[in-house]
XYZ file of C-alpha atoms in Angstrom:
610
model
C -37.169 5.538 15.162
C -34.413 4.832 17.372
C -35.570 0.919 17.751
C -35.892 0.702 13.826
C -32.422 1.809 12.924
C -30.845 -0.417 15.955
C -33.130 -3.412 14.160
C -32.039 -2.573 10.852
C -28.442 -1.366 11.912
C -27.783 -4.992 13.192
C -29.476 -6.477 10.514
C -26.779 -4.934 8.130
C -23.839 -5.440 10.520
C -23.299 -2.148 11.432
C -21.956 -2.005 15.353
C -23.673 0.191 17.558
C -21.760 0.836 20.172
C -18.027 0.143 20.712
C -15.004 0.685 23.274
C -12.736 2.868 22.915
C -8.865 2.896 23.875
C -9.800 4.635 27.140
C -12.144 2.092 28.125
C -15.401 4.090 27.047
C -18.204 2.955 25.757
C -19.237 4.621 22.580
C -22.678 4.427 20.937
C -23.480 5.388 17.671
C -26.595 7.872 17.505
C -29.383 7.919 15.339
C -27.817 10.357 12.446
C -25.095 7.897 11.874
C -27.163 5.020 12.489
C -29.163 6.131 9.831
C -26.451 8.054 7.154
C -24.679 4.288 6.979
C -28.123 2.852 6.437
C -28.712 5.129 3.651
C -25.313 4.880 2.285
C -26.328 0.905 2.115
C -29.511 1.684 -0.172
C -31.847 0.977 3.065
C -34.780 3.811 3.292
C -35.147 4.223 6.758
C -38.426 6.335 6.030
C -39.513 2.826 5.660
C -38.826 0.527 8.495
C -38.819 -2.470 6.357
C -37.385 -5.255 8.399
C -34.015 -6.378 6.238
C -32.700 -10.142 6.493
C -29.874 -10.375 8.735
C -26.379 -10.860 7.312
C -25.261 -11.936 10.849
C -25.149 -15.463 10.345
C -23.006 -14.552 6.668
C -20.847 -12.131 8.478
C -20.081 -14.962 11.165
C -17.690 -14.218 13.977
C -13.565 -14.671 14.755
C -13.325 -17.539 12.964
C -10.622 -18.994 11.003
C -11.085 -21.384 7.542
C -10.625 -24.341 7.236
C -7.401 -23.892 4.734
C -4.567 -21.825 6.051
C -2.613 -19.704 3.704
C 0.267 -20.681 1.995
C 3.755 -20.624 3.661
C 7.006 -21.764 1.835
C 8.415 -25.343 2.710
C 11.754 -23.420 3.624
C 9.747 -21.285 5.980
C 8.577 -23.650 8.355
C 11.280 -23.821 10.528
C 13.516 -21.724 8.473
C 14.031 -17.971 8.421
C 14.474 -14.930 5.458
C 15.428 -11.272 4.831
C 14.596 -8.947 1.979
C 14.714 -5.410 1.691
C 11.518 -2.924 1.334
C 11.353 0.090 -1.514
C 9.255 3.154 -2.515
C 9.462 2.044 -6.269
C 9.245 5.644 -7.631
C 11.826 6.402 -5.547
C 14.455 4.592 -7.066
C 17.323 6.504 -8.554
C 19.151 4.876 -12.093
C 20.890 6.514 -14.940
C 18.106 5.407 -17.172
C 14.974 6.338 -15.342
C 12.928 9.269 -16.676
C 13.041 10.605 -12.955
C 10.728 7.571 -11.588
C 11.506 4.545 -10.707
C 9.975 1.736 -12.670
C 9.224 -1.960 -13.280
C 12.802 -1.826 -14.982
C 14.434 -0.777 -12.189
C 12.271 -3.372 -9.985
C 13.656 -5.787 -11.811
C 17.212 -4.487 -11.585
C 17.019 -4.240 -8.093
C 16.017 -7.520 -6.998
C 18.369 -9.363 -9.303
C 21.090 -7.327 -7.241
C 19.410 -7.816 -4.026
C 19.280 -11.757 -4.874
C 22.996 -11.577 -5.319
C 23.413 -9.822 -1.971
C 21.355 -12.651 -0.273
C 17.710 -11.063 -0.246
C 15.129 -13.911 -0.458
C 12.636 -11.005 -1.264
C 12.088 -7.210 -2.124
C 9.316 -5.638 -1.377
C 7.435 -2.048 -3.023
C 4.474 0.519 -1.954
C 1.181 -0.395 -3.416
C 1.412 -0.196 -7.210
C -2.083 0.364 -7.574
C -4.026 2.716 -10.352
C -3.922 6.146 -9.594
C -5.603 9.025 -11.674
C -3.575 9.699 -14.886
C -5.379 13.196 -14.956
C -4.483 14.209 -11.883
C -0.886 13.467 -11.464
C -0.917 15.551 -8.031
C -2.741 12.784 -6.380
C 0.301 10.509 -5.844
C -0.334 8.410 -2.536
C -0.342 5.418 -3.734
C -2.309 4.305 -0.377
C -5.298 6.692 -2.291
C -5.593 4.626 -5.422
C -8.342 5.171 -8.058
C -8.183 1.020 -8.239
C -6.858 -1.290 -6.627
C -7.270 -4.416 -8.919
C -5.152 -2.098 -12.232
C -1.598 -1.182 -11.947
C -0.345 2.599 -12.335
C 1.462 3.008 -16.126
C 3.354 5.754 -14.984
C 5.888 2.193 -13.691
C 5.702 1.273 -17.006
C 9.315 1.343 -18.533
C 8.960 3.071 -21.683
C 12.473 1.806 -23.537
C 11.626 -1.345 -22.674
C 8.041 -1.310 -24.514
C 8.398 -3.171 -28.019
C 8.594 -0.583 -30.525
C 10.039 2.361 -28.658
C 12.559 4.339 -30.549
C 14.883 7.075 -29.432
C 12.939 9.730 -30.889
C 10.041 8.415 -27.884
C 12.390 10.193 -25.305
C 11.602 13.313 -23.490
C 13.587 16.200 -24.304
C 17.170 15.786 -22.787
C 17.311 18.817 -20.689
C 14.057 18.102 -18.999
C 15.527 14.340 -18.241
C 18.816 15.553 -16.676
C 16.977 17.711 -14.307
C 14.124 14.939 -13.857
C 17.024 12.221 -12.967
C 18.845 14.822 -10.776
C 15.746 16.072 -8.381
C 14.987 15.222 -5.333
C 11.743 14.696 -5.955
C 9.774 13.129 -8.540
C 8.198 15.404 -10.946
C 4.795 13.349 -11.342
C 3.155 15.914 -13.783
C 6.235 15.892 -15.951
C 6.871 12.104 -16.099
C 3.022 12.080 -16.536
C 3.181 14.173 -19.847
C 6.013 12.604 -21.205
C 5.081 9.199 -20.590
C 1.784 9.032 -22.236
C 2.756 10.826 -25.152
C 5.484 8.345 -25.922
C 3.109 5.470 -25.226
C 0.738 7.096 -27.521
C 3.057 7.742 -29.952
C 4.026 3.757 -29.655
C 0.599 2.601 -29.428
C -0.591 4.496 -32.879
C 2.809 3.103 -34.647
C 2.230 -0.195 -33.258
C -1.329 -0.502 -33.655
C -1.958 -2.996 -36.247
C 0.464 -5.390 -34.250
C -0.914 -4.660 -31.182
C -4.370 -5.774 -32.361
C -3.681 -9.427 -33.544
C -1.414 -10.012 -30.263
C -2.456 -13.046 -29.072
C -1.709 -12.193 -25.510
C -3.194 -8.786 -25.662
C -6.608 -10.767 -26.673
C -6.187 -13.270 -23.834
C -5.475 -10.099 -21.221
C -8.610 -8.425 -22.615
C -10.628 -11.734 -21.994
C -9.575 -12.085 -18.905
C -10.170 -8.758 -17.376
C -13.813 -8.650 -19.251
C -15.673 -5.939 -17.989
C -13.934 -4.673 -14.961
C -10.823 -3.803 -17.468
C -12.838 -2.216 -20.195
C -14.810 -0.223 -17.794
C -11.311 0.909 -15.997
C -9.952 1.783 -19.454
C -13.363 4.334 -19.969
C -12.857 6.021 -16.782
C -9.420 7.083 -17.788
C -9.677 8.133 -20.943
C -13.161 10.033 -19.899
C -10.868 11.657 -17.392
C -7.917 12.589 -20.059
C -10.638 13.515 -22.487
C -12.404 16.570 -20.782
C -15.532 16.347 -21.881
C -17.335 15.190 -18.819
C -16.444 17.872 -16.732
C -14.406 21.566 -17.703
C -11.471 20.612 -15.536
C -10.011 17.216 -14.347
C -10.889 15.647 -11.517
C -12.847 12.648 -10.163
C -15.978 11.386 -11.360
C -17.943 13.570 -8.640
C -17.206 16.414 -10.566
C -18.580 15.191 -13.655
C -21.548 15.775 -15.498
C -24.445 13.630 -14.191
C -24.988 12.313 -17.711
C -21.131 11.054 -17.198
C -22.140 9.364 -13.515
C -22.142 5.548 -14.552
C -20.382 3.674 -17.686
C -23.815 2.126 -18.523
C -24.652 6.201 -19.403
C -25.521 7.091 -23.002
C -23.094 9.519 -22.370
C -20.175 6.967 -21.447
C -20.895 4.094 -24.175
C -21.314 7.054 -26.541
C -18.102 8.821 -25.459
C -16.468 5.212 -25.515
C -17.592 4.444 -29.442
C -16.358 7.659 -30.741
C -13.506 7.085 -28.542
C -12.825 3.609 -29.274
C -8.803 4.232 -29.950
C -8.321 6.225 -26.471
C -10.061 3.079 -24.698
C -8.388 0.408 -26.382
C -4.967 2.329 -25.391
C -5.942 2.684 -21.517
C -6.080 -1.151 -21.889
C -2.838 -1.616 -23.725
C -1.162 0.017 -20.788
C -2.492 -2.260 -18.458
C -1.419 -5.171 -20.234
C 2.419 -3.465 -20.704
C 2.149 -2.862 -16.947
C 1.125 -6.589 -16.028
C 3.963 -7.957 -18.723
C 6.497 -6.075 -16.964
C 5.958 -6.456 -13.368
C 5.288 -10.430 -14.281
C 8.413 -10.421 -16.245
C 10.093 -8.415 -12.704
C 8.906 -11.168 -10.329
C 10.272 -13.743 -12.796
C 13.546 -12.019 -13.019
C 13.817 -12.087 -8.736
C 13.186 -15.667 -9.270
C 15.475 -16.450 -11.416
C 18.096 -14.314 -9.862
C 17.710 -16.697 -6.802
C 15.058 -14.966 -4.627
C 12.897 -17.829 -2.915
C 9.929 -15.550 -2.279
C 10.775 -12.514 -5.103
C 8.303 -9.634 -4.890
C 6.367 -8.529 -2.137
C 3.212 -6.180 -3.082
C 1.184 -4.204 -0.765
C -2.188 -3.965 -0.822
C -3.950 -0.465 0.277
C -7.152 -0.642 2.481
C -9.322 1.022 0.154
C -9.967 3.443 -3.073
C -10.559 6.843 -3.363
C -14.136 7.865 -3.493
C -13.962 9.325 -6.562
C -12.501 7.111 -8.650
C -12.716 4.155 -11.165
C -13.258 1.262 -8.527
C -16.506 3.508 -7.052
C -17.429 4.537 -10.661
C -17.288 1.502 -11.818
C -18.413 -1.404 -9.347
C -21.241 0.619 -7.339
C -22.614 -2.943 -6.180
C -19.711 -3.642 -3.917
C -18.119 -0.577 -3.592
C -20.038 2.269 -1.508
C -20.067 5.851 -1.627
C -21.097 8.601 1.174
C -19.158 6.539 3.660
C -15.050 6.943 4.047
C -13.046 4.582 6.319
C -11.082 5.775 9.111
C -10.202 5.176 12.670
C -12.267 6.043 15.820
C -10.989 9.349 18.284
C -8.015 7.826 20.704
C -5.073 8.885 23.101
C -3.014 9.433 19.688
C -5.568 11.295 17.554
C -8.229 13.200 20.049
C -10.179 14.062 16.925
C -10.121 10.297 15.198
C -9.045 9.914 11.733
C -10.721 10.175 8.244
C -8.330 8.107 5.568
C -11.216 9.305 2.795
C -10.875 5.863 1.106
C -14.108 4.382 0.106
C -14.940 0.809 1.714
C -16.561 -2.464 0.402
C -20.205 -3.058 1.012
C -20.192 -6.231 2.827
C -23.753 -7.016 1.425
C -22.592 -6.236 -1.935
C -19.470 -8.772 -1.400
C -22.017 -11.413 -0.427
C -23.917 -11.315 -2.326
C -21.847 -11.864 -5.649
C -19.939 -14.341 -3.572
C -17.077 -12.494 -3.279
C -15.821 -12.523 -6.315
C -14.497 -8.472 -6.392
C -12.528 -10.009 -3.134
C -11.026 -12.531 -5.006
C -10.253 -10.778 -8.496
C -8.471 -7.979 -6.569
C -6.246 -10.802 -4.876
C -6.283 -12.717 -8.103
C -4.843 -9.565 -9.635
C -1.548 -9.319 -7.224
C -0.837 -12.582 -6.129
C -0.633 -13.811 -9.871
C 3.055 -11.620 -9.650
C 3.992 -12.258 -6.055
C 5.684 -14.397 -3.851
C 4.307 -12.323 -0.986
C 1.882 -9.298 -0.167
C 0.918 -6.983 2.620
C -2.611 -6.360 3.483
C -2.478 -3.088 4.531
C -4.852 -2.735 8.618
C -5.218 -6.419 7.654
C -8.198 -6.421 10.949
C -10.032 -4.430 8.247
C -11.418 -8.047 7.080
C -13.021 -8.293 10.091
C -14.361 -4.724 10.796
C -13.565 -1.235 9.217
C -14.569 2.395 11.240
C -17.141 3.769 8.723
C -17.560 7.576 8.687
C -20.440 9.477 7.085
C -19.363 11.643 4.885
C -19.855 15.354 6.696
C -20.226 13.750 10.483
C -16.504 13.330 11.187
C -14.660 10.325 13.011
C -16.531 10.817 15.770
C -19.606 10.237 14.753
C -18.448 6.970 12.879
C -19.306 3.528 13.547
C -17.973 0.055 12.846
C -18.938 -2.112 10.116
C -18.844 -5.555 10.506
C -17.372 -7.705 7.685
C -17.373 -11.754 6.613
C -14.126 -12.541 7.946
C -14.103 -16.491 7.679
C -15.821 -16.158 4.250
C -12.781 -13.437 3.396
C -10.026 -15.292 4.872
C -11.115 -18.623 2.818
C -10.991 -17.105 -0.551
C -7.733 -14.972 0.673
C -6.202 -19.046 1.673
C -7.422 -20.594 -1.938
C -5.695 -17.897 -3.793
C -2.919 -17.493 -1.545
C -2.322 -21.674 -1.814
C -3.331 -21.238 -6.190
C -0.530 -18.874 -6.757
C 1.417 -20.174 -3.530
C 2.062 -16.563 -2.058
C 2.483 -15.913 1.231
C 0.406 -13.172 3.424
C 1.498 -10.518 5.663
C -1.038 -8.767 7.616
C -0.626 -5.261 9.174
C -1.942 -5.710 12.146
C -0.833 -2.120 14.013
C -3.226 -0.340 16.301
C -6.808 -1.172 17.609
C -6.242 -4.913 17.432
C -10.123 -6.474 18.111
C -9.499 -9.689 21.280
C -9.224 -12.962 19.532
C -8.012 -11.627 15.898
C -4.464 -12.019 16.162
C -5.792 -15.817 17.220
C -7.246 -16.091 13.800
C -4.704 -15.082 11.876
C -1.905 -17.663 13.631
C -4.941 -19.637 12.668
C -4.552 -18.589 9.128
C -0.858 -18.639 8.530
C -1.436 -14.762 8.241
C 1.645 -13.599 9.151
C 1.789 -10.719 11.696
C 3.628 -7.326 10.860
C 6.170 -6.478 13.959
C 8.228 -2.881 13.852
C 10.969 -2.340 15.582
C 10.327 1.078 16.756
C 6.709 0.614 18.180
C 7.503 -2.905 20.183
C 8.192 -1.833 23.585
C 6.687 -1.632 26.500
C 7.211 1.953 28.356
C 10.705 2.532 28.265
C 12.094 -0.991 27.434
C 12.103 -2.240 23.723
C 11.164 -5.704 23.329
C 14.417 -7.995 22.311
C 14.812 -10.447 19.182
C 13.627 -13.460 21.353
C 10.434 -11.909 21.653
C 8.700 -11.697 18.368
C 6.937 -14.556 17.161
C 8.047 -16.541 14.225
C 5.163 -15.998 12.084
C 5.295 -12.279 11.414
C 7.348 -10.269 9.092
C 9.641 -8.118 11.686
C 11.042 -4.281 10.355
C 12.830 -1.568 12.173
C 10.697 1.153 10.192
C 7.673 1.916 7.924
C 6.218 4.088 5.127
C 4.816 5.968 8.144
C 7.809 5.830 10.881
C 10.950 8.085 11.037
C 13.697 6.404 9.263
C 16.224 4.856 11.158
C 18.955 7.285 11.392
C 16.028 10.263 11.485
C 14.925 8.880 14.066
C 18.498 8.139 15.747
C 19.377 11.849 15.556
C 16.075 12.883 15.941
C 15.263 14.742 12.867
C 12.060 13.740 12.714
C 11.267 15.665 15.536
C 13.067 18.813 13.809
C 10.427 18.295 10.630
C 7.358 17.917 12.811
C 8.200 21.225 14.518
C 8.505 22.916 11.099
C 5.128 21.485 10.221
C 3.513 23.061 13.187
C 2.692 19.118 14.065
C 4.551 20.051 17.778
C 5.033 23.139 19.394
C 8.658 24.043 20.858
C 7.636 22.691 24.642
C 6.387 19.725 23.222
C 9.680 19.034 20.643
C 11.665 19.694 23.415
C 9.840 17.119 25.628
C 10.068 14.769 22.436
C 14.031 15.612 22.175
C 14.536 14.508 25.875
C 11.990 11.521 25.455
C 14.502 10.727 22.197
C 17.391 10.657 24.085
C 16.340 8.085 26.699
C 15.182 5.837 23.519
C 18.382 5.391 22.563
C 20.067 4.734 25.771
C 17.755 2.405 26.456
C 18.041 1.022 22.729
C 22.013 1.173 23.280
C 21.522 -1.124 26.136
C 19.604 -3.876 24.573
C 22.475 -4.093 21.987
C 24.684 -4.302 24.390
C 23.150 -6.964 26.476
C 23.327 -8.812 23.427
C 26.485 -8.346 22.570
C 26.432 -5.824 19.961
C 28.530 -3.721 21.144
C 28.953 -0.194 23.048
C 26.902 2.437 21.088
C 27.465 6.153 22.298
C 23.616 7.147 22.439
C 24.488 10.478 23.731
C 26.554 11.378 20.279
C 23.664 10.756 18.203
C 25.300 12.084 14.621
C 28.457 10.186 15.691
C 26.549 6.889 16.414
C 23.782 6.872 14.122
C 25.548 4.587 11.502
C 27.162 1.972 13.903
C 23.269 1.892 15.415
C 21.616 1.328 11.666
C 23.785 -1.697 11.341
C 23.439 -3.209 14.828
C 19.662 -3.022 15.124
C 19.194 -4.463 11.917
C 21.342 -6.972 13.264
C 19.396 -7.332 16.373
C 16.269 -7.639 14.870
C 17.626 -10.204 12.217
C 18.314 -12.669 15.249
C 14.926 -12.453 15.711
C 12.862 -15.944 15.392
C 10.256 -14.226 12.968
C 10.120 -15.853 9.488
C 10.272 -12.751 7.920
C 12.670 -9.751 8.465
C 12.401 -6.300 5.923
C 15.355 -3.936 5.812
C 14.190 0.005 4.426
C 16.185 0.463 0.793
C 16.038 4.015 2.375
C 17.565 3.328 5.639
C 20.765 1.458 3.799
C 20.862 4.486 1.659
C 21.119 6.584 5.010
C 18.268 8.546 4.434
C 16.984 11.004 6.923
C 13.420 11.757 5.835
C 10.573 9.556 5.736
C 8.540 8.530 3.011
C 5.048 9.875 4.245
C 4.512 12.579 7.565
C 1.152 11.055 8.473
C -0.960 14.261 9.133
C 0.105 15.981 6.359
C -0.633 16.664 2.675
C 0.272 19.705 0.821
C 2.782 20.744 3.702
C 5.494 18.159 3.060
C 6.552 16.202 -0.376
C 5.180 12.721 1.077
C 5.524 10.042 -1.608
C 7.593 11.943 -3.527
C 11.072 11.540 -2.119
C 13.776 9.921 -4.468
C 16.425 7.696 -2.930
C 19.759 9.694 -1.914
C 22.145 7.906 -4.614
C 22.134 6.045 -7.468
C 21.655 2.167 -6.998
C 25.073 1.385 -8.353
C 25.876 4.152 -5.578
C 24.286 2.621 -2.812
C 26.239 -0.712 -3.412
C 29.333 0.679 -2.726
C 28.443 1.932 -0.091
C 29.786 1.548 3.476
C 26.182 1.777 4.724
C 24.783 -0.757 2.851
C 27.605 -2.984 2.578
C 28.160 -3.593 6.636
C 23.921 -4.061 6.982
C 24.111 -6.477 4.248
C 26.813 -8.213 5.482
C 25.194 -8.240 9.407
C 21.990 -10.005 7.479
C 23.766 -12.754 5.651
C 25.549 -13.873 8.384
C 22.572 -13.690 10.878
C 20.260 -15.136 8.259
C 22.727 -17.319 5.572
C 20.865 -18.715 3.060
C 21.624 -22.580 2.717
């Protein structure tokens, strides 16, 4: 058997054997050898001999067309400024930021200088289960999430479509967002809207040519939700796993009868996609016209959830049984399961890509730039059975040339420019490819070093996008004073030894951070007087980095707002509020602020525009 599923394994493009960060050798054995295989529709029972998709999948190979890059990029240089978009604190929010407030933002940022602003992945998550609110777990990642949608700004909205006022005051005053509430008060007003409106909404001419375009994928999205709102496939929400079998595919007699009698529910689940679309299109065309060169910057998750209306609804590319992940390492002794679902390369093949290139159609038609989130995931993802556990995953080999083409034609069609996170297990030759590509590499601040020394400005490359912090990092002045550390211990993520160990570790950081800004004239920062120092350090290593040759330089909206927390403690779910932090002050607030003014200030005159 073992010679059948190594025949049939290659066939298929699965790897099986790979080396790890410690220099091991890993091979996959027979169970996941053979759960991938079945995951991929092969019955191993069989032994069929498959045709290989080697010669498809190719190699490290680069296109032919490299993506687009800006004429004032070549040899020029940029700064913009990265948000959590539900973060975002105004007086006219209902507790969430939204495409409103996008808007708002960049046109100040373009005022300040920004050439681009930048926001989490604004992908579809599940409307019925407003606790699920990473937007790096998406139900789909080729619809938007309505909860962005800014309700006064939807024709037809009336006063009487806003949530009671005491719920809004405390909504706009939490610290962090109250996703069932702005759930429940959201859709009602839509729906409220959308059954006032309807008549008008049906002969809208651009409402017609939205439906048209989206075809199938869109009306099939549009089912899932309102199945899930409905309740009749299953006796409590959730994902479509916990639905009825009948309920298991939208070809069911159970889903195209649910959608007839449903007709009104569906047509609205598509209505808010096209309000969503309108109003992040009319955001980017705002930051244009504001003066931002580049204007928004979307991010695009590595996968979907397994339950949800990408898997539901596209089982040809999309594959379920498998989740991606990362293999065991010096970080992670146990691996890591991410529990998104992955593409089936096959299934990408063999409709020619085309689910590749709608889901890039679908961004870069509103962005001067995006983020492809483990960008080397084009070239190879960690697949883990479902119930075997990192260790017992593999890697799946994907058509990287064939991917990278149709990411250059779209990228050149809508002239937007690609960023690709390229942190961790980095496979030899990739990063090649991707200079190759004009895929732009993603440098931070806080992980280039090597032992003790961090890496100066003159040593990043120009085409990368170069940040002091992530999503996923300590924010600057958390990590300055160390509180990160403090929130890791209260997690039970460290125990007192090993914070302690941290703490020192910490300490030399910043002396040896304090030194680099001194050798370049920055100058003296008292590292040892971390609370003292932790503002004059914000603004000087944002200065620093800014010097840098990279194209591309993103300042955290949180880190000019002084935050201390992070967006997202990796490791963690229920134990800490990740993705649900609002910003500290209100952006009218942060303007004036000393913070934010003196950062600002070190960008412009490190990176003028002309």
């Amino acid at each position: 058997m073992s010679d059948t599923l190594d025949r049939l394994a290659d066939a298929l493009g699965i790897e099986t054997r790979y080396w790890a960060l410690s220099g091991e050798e890993v091979f996959a054995g027979d169970d996941t050898k053979e759960a991938i295989l079945t995951a991929l529709g092969v019955d191993v029972s069989e032994g069929a001999e498959r045709p290989s998709l080697r010669p498809a999948l190719g190699g490290l190979e680069a296109p032919e067309k490299a993506c687009f890059v800006p004429g004032f990029l070549e040899d020029g240089r940029c700064w913009g400024v990265a948000c959590q978009l539900y973060g975002l604190r105004t007086a006219r929010n209902w507790g969430m930021g939204d495409f409103e407030d996008l808007a708002r933002l960049a046109e100040m940022l373009a005022a300040d200088g920004a050439d681009f602003l930048g926001v989490n992945p604004l992908h579809a998550l599940f409307l019925a289960l407003p606790e699920r609110v990473s937007p790096f777990y998406p139900s789909s990642r080729r619809f938007l999430n309505p909860l962005y949608i800014a309700v006064d700004d939807v024709a037809g909205f009336t006063q009487e479509d806003r949530p009671p006022q005491s719920w809004l005051n405390e909504a706009r005053a939490a610290t962090l967002v109250d996703y069932p509430g702005v759930t429940r008060h959201k859709l009602s007003a839509l729906w409220r809207i959308f059954n006032r409106e309807r008549e008008q909404i049906l002969v809208d001419q651009d409402f017609a040519r939205f439906r048209e375009r989206g075809g199938q994928a869109l009306y099939d999205h549009a089912l899932f939700e309102a199945l899930s709102l409905g309740g009749l496939a299953s006796p409590t929400p959730g994902g479509w796993h916990v639905w009825s079998d009948e309920f298991h595919s939208p070809d069911s007699a159970a889903s195209r009868g649910y959608a007839e009698e449903n007709s009104d529910a569906v047509l609205f689940q598509m209505w808010l996609q096209f309000t969503a679309d309108a109003q992040l299109a009319e955001a980017q065309r705002r930051a244009r016209r504001a003066g931002m060169r580049i204007g928004l910057y979307l991010d695009l998750a590595v996968g979907v959830a397994p339950d949800g209306s990408a898997t539901w609804t596209d089982t040809r590319t999309t594959v379920n049984g498998i989740t991606v992940g990362a293999p065991p390492d010096y970080f992670n002794a146990n691996g890591q399961d991410w529990g998104l679902a992955p593409l089936s390369p096959a299934g990408l093949l063999d409709d020619d890509l085309e689910p590749f290139r709608a889901l890039l159609d679908s961004m870069m038609c509103h962005a001067g730039a995006i983020r492809i989130d483990h960008a080397m995931g084009l070239y190879r993802q960690f697949w883990i059975p479902q119930g075997l556990g990192p260790a017992k995953g593999a890697y799946m080999r994907y058509p990287l040339k064939a991917m990278l083409a149709v990411l250059a034609e779209v990228s050149q069609a809508y002239e937007s420019l690609v960023i690709g996170e390229d942190l961790g297990v980095v496979p030899d030759g990739f990063r090649e490819v991707m200079r190759d590509t004009a895929l732009h590499a993603y440098k931070v601040f806080l992980f280039e070093r090597e032992e003790s020394r961090f890496r100066g400005p003159q040593e990043y490359p120009p085409a990368a996008l170069a940040c002091v912090t992530t999503h996923d990092t300590p924010s600057l002045l958390g990590w300055w004073t160390g509180h990160d550390i403090d929130v890791r211990l209260g997690l039970d993520l460290l125990r007192p030894d090993q914070a302690d160990s941290e703490r020192q570790q910490r300490a030399g950081d910043r002396r040896a951070v304090a030194r680099l800004l001194a050798e370049h004239g920055l100058g003296e920062i008292d590292a040892d007087d971390a609370e003292g120092s932790a503002g004059e350090a914000a603004v000087q290593i944002s200065r620093l980095l800014a010097r840098s040759p990279s194209r591309l330089l993103a300042v955290s909206l949180d880190d000019l707002a002084g935050a201390r927390d992070q967006p997202n403690v990796p490791g963690t779910m229920d134990e800490h509020p990740n993705w649900r932090r609002r910003l500290r002050v209100d952006l009218d607030e942060l303007r004036a602020s000393e913070l934010y003014r003196r950062t600002i200030e070190a960008l412009r005159e490190e990176r003028p525009q002309p």
